[in-house]
mmCIF file with all atom_site columns, N, CA and C in Angstrom:
data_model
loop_
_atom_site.group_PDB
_atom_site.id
_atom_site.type_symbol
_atom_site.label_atom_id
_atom_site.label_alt_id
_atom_site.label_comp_id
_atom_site.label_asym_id
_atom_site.label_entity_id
_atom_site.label_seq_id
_atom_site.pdbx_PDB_ins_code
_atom_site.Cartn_x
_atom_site.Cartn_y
_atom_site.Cartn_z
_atom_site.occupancy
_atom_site.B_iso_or_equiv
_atom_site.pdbx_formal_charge
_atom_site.auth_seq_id
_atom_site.auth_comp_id
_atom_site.auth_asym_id
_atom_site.auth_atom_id
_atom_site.pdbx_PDB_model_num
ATOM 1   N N  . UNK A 1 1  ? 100.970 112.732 82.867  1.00 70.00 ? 1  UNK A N  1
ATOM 2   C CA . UNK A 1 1  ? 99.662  112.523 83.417  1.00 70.00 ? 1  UNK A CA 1
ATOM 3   C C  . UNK A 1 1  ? 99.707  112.755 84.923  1.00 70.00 ? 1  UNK A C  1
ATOM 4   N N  . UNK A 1 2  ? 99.178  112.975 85.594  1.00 88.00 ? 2  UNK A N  1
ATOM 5   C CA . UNK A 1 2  ? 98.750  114.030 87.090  1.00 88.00 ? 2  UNK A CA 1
ATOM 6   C C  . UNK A 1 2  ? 98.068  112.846 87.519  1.00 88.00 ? 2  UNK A C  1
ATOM 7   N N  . UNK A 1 3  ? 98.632  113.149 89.172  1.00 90.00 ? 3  UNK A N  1
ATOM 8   C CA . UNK A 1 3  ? 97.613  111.779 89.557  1.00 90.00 ? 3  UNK A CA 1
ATOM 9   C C  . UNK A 1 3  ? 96.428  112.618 90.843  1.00 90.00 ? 3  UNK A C  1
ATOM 10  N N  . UNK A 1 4  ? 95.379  112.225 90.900  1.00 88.00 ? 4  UNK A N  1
ATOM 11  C CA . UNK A 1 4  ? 94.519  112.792 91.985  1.00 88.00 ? 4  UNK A CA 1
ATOM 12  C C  . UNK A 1 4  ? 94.542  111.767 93.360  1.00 88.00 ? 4  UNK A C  1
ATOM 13  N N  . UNK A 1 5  ? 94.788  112.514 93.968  1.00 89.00 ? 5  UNK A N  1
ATOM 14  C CA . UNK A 1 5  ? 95.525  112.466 95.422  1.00 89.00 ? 5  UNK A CA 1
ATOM 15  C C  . UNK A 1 5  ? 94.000  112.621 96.127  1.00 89.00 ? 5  UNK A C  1
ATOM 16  N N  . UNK A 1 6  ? 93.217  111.631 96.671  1.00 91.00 ? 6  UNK A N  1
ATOM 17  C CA . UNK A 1 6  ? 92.624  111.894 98.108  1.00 91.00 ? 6  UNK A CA 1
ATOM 18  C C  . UNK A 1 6  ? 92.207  111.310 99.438  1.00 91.00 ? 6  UNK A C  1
ATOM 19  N N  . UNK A 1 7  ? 91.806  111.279 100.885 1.00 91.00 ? 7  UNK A N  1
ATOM 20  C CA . UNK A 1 7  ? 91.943  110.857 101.501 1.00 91.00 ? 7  UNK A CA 1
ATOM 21  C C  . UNK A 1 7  ? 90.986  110.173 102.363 1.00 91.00 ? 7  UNK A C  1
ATOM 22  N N  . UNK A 1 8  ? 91.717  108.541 102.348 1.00 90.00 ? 8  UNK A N  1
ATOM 23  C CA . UNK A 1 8  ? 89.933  108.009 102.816 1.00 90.00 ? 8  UNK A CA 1
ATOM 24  C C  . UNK A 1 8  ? 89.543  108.472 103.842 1.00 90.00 ? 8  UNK A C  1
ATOM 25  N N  . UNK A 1 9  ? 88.036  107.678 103.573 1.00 91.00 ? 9  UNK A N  1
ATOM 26  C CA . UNK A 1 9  ? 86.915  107.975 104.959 1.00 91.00 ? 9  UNK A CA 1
ATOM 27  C C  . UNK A 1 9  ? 87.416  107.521 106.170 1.00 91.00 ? 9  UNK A C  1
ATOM 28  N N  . UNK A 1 10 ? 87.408  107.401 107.076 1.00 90.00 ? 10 UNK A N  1
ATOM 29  C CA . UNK A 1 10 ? 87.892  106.874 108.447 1.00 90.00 ? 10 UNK A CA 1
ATOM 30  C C  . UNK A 1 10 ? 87.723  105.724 108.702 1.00 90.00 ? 10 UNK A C  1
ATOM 31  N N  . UNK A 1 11 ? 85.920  105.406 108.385 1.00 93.00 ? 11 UNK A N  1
ATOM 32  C CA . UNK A 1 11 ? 85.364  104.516 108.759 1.00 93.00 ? 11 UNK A CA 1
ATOM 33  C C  . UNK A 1 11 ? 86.595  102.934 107.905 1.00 93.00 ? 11 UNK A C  1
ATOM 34  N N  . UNK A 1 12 ? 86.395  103.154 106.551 1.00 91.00 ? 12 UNK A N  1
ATOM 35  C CA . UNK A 1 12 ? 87.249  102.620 105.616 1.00 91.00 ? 12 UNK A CA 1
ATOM 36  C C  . UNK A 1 12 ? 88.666  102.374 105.971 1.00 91.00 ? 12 UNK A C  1
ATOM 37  N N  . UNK A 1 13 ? 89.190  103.426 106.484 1.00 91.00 ? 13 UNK A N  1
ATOM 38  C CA . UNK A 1 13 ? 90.910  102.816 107.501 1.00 91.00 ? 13 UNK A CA 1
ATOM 39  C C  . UNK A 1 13 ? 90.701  102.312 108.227 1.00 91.00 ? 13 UNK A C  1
ATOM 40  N N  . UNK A 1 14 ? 89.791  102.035 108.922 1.00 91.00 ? 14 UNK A N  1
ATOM 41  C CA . UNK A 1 14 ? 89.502  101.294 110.383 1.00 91.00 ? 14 UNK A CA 1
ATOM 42  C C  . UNK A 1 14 ? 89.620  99.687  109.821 1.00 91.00 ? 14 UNK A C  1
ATOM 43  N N  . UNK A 1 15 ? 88.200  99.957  108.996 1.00 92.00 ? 15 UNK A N  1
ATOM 44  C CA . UNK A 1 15 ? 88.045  98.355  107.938 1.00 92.00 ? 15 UNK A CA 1
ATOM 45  C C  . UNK A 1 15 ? 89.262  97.998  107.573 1.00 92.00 ? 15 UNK A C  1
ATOM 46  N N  . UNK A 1 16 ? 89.967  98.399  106.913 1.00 90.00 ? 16 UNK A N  1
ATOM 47  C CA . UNK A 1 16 ? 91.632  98.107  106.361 1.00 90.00 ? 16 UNK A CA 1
ATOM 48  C C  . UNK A 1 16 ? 92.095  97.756  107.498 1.00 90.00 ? 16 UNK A C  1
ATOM 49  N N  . UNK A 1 17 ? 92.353  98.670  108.298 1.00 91.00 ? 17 UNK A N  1
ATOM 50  C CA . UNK A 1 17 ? 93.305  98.172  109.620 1.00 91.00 ? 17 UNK A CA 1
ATOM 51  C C  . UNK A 1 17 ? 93.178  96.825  110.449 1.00 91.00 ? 17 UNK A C  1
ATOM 52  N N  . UNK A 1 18 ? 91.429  96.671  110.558 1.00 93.00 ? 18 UNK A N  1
ATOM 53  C CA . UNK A 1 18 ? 91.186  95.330  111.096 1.00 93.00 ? 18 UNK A CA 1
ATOM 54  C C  . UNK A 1 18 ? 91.697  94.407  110.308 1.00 93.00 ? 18 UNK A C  1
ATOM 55  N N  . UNK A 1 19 ? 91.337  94.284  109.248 1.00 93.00 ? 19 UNK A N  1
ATOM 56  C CA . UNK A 1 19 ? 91.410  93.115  108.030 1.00 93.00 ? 19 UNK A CA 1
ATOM 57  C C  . UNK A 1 19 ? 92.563  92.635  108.213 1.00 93.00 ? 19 UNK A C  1
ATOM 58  N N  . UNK A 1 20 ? 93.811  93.789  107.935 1.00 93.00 ? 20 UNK A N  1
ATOM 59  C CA . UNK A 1 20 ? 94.867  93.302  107.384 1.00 93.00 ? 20 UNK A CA 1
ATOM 60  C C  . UNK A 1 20 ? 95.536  93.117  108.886 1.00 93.00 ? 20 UNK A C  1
ATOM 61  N N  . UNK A 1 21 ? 95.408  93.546  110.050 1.00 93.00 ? 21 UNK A N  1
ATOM 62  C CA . UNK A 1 21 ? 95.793  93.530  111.323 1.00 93.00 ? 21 UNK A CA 1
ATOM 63  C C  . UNK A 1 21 ? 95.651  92.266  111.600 1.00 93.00 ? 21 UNK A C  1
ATOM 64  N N  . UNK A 1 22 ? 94.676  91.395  111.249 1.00 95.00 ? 22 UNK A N  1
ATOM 65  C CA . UNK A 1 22 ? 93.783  90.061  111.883 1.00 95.00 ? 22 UNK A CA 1
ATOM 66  C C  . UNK A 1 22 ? 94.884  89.379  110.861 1.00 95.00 ? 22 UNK A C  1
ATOM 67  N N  . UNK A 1 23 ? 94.447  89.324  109.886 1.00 95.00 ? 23 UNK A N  1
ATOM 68  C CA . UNK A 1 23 ? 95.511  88.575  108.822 1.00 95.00 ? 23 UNK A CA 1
ATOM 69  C C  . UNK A 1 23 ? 97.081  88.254  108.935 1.00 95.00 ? 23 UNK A C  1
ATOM 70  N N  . UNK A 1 24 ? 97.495  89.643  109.551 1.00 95.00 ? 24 UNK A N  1
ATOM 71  C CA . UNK A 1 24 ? 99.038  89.159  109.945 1.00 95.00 ? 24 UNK A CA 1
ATOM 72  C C  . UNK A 1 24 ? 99.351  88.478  111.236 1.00 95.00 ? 24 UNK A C  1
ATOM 73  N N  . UNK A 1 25 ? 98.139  88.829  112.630 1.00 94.00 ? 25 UNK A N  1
ATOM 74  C CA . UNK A 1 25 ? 98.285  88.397  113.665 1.00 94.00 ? 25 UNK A CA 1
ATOM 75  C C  . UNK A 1 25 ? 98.012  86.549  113.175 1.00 94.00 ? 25 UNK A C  1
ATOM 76  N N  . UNK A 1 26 ? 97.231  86.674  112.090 1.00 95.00 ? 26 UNK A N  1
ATOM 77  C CA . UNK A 1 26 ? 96.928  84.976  112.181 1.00 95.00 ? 26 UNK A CA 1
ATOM 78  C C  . UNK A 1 26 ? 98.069  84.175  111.368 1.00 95.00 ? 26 UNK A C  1
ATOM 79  N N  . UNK A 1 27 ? 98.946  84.757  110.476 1.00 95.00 ? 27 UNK A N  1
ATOM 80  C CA . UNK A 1 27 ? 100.206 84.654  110.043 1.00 95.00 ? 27 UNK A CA 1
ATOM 81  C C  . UNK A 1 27 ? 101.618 84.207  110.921 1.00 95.00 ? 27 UNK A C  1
ATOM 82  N N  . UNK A 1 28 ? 100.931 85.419  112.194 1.00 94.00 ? 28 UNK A N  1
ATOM 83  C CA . UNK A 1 28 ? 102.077 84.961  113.179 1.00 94.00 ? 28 UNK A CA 1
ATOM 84  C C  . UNK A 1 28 ? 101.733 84.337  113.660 1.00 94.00 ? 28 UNK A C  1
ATOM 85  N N  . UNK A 1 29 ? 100.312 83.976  114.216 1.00 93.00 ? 29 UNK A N  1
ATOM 86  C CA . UNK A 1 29 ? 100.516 82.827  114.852 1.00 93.00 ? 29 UNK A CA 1
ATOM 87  C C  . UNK A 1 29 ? 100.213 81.197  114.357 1.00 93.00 ? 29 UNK A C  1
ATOM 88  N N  . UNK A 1 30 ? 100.413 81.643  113.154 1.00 93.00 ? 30 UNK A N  1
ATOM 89  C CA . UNK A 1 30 ? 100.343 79.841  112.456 1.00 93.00 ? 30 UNK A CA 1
ATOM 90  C C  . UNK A 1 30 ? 101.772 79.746  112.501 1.00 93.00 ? 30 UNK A C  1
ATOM 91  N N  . UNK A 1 31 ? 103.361 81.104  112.575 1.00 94.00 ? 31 UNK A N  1
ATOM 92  C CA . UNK A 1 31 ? 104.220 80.856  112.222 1.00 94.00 ? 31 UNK A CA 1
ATOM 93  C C  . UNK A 1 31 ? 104.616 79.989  113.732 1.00 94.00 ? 31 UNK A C  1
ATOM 94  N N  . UNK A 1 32 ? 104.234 80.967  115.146 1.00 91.00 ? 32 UNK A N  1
ATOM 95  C CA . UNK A 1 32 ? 104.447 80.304  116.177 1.00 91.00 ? 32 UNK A CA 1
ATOM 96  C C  . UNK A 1 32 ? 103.856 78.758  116.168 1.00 91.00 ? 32 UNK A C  1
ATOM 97  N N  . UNK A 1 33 ? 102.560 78.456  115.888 1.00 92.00 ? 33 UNK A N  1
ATOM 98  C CA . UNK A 1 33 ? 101.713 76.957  116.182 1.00 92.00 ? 33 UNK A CA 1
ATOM 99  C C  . UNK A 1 33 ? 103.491 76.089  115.245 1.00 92.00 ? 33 UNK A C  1
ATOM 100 N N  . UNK A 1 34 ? 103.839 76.505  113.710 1.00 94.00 ? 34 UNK A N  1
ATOM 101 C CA . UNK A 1 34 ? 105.159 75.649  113.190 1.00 94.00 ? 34 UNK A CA 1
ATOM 102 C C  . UNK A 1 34 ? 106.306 75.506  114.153 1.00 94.00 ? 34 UNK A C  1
ATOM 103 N N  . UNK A 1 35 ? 106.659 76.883  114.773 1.00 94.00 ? 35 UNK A N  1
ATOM 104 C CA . UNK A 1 35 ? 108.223 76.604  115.507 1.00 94.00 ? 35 UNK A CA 1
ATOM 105 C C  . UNK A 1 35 ? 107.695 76.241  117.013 1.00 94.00 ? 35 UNK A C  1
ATOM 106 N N  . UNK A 1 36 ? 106.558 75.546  117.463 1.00 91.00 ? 36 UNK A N  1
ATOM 107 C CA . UNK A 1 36 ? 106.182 74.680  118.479 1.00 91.00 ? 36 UNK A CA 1
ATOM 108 C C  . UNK A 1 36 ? 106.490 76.060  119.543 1.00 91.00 ? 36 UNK A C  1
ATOM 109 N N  . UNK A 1 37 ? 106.080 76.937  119.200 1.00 92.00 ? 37 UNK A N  1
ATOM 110 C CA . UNK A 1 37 ? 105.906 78.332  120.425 1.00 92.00 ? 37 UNK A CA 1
ATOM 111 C C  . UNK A 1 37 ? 104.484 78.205  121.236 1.00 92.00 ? 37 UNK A C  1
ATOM 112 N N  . UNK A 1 38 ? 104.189 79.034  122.215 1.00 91.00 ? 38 UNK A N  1
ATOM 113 C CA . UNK A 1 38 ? 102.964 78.358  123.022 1.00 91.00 ? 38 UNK A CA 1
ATOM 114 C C  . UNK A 1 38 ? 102.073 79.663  121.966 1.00 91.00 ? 38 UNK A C  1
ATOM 115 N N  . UNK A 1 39 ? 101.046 79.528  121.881 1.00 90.00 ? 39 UNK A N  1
ATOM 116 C CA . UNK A 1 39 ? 100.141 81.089  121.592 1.00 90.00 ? 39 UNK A CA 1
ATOM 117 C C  . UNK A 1 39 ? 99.680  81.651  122.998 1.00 90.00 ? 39 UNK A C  1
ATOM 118 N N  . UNK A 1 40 ? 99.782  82.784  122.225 1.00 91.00 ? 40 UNK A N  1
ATOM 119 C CA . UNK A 1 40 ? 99.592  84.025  123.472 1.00 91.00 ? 40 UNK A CA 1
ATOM 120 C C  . UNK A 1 40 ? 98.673  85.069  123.053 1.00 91.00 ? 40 UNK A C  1
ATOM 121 N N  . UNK A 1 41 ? 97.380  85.239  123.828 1.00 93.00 ? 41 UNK A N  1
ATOM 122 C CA . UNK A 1 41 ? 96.197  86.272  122.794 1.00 93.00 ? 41 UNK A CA 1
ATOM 123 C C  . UNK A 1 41 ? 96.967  87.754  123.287 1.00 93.00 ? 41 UNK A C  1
ATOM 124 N N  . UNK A 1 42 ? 97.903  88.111  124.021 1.00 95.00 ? 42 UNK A N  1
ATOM 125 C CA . UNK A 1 42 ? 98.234  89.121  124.361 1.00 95.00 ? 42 UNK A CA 1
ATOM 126 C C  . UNK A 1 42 ? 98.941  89.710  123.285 1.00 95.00 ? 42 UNK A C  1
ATOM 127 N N  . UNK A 1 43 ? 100.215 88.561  122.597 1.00 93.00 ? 43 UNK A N  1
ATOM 128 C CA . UNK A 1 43 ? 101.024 88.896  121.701 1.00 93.00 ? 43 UNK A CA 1
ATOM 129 C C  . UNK A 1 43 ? 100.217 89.073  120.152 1.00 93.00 ? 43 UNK A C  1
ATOM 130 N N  . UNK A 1 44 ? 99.380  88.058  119.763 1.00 94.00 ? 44 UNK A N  1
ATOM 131 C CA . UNK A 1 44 ? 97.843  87.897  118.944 1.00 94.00 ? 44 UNK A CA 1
ATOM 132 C C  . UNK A 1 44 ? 97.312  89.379  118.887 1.00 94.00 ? 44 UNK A C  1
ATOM 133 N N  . UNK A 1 45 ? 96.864  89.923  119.871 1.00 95.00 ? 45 UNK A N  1
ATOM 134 C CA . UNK A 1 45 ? 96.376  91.425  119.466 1.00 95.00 ? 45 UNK A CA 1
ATOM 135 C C  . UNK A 1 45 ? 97.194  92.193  119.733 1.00 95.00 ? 45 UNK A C  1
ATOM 136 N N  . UNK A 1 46 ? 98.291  92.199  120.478 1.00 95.00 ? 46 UNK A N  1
ATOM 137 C CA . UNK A 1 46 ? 99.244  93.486  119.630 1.00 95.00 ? 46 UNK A CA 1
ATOM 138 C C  . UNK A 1 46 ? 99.505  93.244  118.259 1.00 95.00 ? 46 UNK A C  1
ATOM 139 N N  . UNK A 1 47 ? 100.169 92.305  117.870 1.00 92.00 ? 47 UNK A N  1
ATOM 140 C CA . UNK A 1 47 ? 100.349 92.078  116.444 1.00 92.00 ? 47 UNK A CA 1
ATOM 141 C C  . UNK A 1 47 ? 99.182  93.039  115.900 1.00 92.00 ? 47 UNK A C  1
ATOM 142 N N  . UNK A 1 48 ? 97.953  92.210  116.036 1.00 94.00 ? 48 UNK A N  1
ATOM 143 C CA . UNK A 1 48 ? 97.122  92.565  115.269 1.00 94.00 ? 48 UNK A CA 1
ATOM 144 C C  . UNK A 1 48 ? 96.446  94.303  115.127 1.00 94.00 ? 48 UNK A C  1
ATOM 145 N N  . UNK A 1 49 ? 96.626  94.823  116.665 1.00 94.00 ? 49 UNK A N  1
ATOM 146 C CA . UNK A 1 49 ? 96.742  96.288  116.608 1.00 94.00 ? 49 UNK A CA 1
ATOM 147 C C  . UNK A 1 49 ? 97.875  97.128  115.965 1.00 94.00 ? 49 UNK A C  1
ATOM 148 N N  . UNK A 1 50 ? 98.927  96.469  116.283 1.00 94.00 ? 50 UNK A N  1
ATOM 149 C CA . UNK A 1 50 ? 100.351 97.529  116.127 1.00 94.00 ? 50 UNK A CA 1
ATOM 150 C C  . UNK A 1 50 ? 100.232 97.319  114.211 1.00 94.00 ? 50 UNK A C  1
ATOM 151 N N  . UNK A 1 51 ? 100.394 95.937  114.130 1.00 94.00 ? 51 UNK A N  1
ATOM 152 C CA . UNK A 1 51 ? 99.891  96.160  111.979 1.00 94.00 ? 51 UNK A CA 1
ATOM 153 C C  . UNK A 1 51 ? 99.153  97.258  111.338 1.00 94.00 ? 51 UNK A C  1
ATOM 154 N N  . UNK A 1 52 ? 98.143  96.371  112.166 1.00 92.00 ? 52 UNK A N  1
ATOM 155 C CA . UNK A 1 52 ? 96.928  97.184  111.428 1.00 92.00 ? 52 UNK A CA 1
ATOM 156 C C  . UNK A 1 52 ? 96.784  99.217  111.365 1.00 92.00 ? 52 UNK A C  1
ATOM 157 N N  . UNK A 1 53 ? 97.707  99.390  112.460 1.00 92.00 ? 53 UNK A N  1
ATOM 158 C CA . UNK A 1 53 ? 97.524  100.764 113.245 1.00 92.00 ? 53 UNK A CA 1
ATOM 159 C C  . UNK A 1 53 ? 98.464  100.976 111.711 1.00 92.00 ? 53 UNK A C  1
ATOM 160 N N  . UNK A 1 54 ? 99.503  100.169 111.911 1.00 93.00 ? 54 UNK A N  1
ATOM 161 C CA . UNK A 1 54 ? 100.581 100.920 110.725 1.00 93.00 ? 54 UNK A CA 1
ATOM 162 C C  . UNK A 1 54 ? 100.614 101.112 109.632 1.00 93.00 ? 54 UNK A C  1
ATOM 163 N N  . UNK A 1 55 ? 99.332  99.529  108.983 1.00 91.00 ? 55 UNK A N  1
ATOM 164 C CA . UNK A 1 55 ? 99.070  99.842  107.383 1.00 91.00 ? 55 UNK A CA 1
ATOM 165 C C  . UNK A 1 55 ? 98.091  100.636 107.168 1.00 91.00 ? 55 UNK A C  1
ATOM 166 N N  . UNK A 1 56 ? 97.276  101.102 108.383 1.00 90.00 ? 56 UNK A N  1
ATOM 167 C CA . UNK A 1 56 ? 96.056  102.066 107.984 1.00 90.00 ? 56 UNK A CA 1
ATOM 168 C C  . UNK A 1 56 ? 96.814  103.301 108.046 1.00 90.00 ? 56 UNK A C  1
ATOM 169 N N  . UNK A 1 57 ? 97.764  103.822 108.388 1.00 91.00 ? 57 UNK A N  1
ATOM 170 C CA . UNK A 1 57 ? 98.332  105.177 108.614 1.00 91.00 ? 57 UNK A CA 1
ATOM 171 C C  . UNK A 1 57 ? 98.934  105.083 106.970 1.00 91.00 ? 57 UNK A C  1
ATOM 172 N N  . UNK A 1 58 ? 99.990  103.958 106.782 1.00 90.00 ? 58 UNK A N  1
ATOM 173 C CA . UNK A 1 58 ? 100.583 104.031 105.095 1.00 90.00 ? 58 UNK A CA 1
ATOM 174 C C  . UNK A 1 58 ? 99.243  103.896 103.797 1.00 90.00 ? 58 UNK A C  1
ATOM 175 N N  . UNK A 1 59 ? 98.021  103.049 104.093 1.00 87.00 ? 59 UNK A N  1
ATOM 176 C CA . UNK A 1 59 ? 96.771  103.353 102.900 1.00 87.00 ? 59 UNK A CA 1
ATOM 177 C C  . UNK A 1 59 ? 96.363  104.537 103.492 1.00 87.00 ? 59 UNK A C  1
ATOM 178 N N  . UNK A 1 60 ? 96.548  105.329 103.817 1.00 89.00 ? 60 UNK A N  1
ATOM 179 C CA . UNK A 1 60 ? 95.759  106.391 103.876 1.00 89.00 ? 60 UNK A CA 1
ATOM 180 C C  . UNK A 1 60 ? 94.915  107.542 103.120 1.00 89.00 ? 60 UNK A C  1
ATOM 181 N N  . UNK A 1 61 ? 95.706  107.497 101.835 1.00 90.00 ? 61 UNK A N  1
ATOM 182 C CA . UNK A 1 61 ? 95.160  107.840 100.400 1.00 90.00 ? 61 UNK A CA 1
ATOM 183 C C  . UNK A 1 61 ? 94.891  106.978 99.321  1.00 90.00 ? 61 UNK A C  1
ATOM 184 N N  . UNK A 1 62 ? 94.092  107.466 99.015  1.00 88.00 ? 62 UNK A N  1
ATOM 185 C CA . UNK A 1 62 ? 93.624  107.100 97.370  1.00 88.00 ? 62 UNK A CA 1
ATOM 186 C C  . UNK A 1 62 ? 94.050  107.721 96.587  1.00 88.00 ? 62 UNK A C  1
ATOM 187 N N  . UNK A 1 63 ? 95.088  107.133 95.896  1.00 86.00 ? 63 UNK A N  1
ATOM 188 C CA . UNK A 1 63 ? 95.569  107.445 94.840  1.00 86.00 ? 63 UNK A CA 1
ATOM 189 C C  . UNK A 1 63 ? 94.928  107.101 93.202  1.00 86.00 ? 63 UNK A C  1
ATOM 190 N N  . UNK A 1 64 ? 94.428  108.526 92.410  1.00 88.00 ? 64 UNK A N  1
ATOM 191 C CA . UNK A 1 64 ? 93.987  107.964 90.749  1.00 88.00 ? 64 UNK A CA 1
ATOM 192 C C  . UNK A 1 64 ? 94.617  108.563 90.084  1.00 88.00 ? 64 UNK A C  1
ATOM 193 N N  . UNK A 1 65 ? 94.919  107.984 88.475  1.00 88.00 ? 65 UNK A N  1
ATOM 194 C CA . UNK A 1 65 ? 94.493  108.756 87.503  1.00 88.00 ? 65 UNK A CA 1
ATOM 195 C C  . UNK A 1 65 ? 94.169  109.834 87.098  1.00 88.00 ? 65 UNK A C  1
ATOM 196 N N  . UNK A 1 66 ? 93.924  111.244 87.241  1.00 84.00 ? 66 UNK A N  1
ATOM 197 C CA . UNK A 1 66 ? 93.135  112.252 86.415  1.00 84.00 ? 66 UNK A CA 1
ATOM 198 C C  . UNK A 1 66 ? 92.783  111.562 85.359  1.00 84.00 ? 66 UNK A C  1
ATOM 199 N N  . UNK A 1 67 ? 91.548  111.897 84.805  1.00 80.00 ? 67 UNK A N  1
ATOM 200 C CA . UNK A 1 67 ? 91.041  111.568 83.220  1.00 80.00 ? 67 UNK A CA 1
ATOM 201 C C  . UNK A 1 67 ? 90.648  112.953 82.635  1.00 80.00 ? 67 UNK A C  1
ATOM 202 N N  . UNK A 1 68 ? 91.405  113.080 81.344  1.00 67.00 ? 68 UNK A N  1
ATOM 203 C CA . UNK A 1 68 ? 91.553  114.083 81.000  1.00 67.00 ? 68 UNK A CA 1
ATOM 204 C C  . UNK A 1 68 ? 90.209  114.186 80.017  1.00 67.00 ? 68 UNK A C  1
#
């Protein structure tokens, strides 16, 4: 079975990138608030840019099925 390969809209990686960018920056910094680290919005949005930049470059396709 063949899979159809295509590539999202932009607008849609952007959405992904924020989402999951925000999500890990808030990951790290609940991990810092546990090991009594100070928060830092500088370190907060890189996290949250440098993620997000990286999982929107790896979702970059939509991967299906063919239906035959």
């Amino acid at each position: 079975m063949e899979n159809n390969i295509e590539k999202l809209p932009l607008q849609k990686r952007i959405l992904t990138a924020v989402i999951i960018g925000v999500f890990y920056a808030l990951m790290m910094a609940g991990y810092d608030y546990f090991t009594e680290a100070s928060f830092s919005l500088f370190k907060f949005v890189l996290n949250a840019l440098f993620f997000g930049l990286v999982m929107s470059y790896a979702f970059r396709y939509k991967v299906t099925k063919k239906k035959n």
